[in-house]
CSV table of C-alpha atoms in Angstrom, one decimal:
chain,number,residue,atom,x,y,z
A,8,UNK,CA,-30.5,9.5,-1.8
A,9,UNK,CA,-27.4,6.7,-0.4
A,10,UNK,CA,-25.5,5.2,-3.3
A,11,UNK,CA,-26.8,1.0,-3.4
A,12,UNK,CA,-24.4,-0.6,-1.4
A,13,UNK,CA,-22.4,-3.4,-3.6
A,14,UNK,CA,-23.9,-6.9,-2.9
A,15,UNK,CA,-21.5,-8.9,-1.3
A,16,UNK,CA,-19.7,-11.4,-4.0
A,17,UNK,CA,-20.8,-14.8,-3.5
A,18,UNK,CA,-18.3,-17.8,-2.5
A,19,UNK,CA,-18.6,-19.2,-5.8
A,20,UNK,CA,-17.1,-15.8,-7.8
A,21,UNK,CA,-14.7,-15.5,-5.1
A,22,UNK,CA,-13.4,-19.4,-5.7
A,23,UNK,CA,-13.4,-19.1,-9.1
A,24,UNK,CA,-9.9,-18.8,-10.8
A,25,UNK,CA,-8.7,-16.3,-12.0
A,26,UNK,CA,-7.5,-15.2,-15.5
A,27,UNK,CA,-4.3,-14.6,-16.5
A,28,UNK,CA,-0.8,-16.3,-17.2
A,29,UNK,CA,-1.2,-20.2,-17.1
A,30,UNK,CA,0.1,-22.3,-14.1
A,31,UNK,CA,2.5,-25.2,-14.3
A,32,UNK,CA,3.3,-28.1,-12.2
A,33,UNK,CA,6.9,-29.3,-12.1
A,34,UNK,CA,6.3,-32.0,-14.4
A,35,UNK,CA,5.0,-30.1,-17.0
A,36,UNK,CA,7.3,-26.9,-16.8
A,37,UNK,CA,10.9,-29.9,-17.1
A,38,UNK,CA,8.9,-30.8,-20.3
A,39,UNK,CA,8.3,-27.1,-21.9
A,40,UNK,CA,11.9,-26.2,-20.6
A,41,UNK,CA,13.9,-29.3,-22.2
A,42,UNK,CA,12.2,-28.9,-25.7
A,43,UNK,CA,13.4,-25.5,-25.6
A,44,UNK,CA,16.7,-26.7,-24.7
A,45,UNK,CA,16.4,-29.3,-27.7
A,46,UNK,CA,15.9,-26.2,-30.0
A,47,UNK,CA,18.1,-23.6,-29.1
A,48,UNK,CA,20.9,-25.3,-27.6
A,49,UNK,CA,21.8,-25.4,-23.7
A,50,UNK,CA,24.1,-22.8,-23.3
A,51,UNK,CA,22.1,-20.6,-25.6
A,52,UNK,CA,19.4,-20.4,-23.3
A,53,UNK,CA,18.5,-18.1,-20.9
A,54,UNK,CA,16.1,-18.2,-18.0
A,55,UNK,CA,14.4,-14.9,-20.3
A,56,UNK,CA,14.1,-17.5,-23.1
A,57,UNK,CA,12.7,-19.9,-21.0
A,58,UNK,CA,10.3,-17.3,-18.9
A,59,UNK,CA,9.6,-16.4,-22.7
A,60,UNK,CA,8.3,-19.9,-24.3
A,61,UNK,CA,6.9,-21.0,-21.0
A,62,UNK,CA,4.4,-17.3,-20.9
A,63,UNK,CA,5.3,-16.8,-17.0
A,64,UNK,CA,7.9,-14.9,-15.1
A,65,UNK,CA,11.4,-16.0,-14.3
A,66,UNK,CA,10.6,-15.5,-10.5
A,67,UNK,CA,7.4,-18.4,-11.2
A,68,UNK,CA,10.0,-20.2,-12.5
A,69,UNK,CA,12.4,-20.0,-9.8
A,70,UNK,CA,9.2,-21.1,-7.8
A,71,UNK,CA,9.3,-24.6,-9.0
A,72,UNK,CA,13.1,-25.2,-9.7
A,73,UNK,CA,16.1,-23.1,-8.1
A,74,UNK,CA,18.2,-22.3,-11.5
A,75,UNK,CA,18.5,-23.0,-15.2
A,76,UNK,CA,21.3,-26.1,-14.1
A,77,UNK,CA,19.2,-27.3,-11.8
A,78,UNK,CA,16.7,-27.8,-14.5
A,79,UNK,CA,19.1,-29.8,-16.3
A,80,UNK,CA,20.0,-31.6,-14.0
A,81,UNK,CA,16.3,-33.2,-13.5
A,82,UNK,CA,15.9,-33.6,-17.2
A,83,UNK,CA,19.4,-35.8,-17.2
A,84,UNK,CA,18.8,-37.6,-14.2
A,85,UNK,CA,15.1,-38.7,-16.1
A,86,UNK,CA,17.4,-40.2,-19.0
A,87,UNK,CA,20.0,-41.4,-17.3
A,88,UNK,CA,18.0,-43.0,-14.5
A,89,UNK,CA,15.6,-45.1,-16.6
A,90,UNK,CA,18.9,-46.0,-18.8
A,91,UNK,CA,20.5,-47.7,-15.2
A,92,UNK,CA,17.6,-49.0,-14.5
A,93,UNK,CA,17.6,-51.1,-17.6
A,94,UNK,CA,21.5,-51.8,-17.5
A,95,UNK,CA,20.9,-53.0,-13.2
A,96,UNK,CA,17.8,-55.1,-14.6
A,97,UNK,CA,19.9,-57.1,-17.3
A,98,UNK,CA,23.1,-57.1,-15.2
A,99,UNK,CA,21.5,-58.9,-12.6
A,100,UNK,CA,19.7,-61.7,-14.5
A,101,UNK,CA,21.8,-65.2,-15.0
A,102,UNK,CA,21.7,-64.7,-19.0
A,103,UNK,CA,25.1,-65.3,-20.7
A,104,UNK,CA,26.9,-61.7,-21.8
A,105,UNK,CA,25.7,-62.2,-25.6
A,106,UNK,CA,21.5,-62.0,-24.4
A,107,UNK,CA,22.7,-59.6,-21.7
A,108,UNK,CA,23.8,-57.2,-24.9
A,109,UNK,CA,21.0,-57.8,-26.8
A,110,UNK,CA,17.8,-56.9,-24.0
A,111,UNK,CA,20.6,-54.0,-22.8
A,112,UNK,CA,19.9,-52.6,-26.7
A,113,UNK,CA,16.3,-53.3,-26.8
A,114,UNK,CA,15.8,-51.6,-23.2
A,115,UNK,CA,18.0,-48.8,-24.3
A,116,UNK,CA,15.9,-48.0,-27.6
A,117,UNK,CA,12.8,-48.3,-25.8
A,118,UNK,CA,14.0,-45.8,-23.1
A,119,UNK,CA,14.9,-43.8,-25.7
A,120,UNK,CA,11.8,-43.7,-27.3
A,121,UNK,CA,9.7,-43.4,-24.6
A,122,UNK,CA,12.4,-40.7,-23.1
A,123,UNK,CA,13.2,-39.3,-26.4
A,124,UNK,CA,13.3,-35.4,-25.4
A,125,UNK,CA,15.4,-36.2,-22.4
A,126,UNK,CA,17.9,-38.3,-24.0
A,127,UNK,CA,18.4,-36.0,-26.9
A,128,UNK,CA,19.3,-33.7,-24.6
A,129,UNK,CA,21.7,-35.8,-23.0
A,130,UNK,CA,23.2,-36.7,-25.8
A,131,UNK,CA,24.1,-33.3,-26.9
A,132,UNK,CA,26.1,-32.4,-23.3
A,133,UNK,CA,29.3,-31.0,-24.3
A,134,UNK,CA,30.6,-31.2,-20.6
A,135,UNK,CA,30.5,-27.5,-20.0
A,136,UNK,CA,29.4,-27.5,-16.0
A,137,UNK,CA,29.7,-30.1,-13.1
A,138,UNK,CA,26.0,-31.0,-14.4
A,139,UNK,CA,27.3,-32.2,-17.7
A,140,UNK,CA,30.3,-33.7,-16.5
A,141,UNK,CA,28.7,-35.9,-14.0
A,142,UNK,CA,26.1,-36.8,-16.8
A,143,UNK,CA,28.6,-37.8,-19.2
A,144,UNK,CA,30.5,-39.6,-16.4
A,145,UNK,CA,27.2,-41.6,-15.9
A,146,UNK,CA,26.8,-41.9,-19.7
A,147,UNK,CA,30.8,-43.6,-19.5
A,148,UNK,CA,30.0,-46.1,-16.8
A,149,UNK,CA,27.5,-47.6,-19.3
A,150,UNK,CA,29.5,-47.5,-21.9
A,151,UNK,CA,32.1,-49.4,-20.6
A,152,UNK,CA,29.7,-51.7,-19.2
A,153,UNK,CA,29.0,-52.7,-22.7
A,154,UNK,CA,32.6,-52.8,-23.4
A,155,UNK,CA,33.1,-55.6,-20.3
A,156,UNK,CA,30.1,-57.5,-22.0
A,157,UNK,CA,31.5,-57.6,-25.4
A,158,UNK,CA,34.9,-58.5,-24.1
A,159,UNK,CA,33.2,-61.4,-21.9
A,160,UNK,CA,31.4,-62.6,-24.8
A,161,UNK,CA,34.4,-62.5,-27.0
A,162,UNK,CA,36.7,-65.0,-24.5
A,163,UNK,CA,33.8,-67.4,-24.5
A,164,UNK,CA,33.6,-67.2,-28.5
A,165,UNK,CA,30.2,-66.1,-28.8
A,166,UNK,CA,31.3,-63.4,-30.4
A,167,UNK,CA,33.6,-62.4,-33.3
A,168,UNK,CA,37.4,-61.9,-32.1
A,169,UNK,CA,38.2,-60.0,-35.7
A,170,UNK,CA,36.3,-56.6,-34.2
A,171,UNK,CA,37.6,-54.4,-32.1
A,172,UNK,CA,36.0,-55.4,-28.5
A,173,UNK,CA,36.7,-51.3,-28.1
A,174,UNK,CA,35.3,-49.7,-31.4
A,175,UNK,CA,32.1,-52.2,-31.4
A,176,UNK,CA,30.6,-51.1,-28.1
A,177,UNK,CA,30.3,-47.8,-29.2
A,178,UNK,CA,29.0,-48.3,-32.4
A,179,UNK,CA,26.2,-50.4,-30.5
A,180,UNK,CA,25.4,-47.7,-28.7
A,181,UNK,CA,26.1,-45.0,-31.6
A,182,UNK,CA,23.4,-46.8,-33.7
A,183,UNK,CA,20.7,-46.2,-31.0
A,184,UNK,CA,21.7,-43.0,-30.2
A,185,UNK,CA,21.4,-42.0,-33.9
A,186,UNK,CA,17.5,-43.1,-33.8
A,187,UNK,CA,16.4,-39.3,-31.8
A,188,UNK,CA,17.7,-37.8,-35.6
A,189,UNK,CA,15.0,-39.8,-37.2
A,190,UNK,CA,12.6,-41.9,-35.5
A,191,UNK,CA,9.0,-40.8,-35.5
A,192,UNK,CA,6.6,-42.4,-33.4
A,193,UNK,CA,3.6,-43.8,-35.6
A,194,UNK,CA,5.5,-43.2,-39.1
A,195,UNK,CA,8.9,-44.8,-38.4
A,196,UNK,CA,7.2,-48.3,-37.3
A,197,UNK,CA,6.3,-49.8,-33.5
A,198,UNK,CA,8.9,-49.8,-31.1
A,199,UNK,CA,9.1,-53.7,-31.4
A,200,UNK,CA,9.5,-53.5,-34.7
A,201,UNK,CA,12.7,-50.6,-33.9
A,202,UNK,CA,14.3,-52.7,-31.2
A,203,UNK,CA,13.9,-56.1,-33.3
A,204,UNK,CA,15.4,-54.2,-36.4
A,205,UNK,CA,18.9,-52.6,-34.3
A,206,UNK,CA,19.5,-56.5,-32.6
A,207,UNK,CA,19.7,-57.7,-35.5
A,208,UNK,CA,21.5,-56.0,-37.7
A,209,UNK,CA,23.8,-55.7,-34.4
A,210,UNK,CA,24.5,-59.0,-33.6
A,211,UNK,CA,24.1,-60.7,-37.2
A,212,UNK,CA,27.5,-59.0,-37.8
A,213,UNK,CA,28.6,-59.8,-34.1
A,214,UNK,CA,28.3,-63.3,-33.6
A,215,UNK,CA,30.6,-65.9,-34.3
């Protein structure tokens, strides 16, 4: 007697998925791959450790991004590009320097809370590659953007003349940039509550 011949698999089992190692979008492997970076350091990470924590191959990595720097390279560019965007915003409003400083600290703590992975990462570049280097050249271009502001506010007297117009910028900015050691979304107060807090305890010192 024949063997029964094997019915013929319908179109639904052959469209189903199937099981095995889960799939990522870009979007979602930047996010796995920068908290890893968060936790074990840049440099200290390899493409294994990554391939590892994200439970897929390095060559399914390679699929959605071509190297470990390139990977970088996006998560940077989401900090640093929604930092500009705040700093272009202000800069090209008619507001004297003093309010320009002020909404350039509130928009810089709200990006850093809503982009708080990110900018951690960028904050801990030590310059080692043209990735970094270009980063922290961004990251400089702000800096002394807040520097001109200061300095523009200080010849118009809205501002104190008895600080140093090139130690205060940076402890503007070092005061936000200390919030990604501490702040927890939900338990450390609302954002509104965060950036009213770091204006004025800024500019209460600051002003004239």
């Amino acid at each position: 007697m024949p063997p029964a011949s094997t019915p013929p698999a319908s179109d639904d089992a052959a469209a189903a998925p199937k099981r095995g190692r889960p799939g990522y979008d870009r979007e979602t492997l930047l996010s796995v791959c920068v908290d890893v970076f968060n936790r074990y350091g840049y440099d200290a990470t390899s493409m294994g450790t990554l391939s590892k924590h994200l439970g897929i191959s390095k060559s399914a990595i390679y699929h959605h991004v071509e190297s470990k720097e390139a990977i970088l390279g996006q998560a940077l560019d989401r900090a640093l590009d929604s930092l500009e965007a705040v700093f272009e915003s202000v800069l090209a409003s008619d507001h004297g320097p003093v309010n320009k400083l002020e909404a350039i600290l509130d928009g810089s703590v709200r990006v850093l809370v809503d982009q708080m992975p990110y900018v951690t990462l960028l904050l801990r570049l030590r310059g080692n590659s043209e990735v970094e280097e270009a980063a922290l050249q961004r990251r400089r271009t702000l800096t002394r953007t807040v520097e001109d502001l200061v300095r523009e506010a200080q010849e118009l007297g809205e501002l104190r003349t008895d600080v140093s117009g090139k130690s205060a910028p940076r402890l503007m900015l070092g005061m936000v940039n200390s919030i990604v050691d501490w702040y927890q979304p939900g338990r450390s107060g609302t954002v509104d509550q965060l950036t009213a807090t770091v204006v004025t305890m800024v500019f209460s010192g600051l002003r004239a």
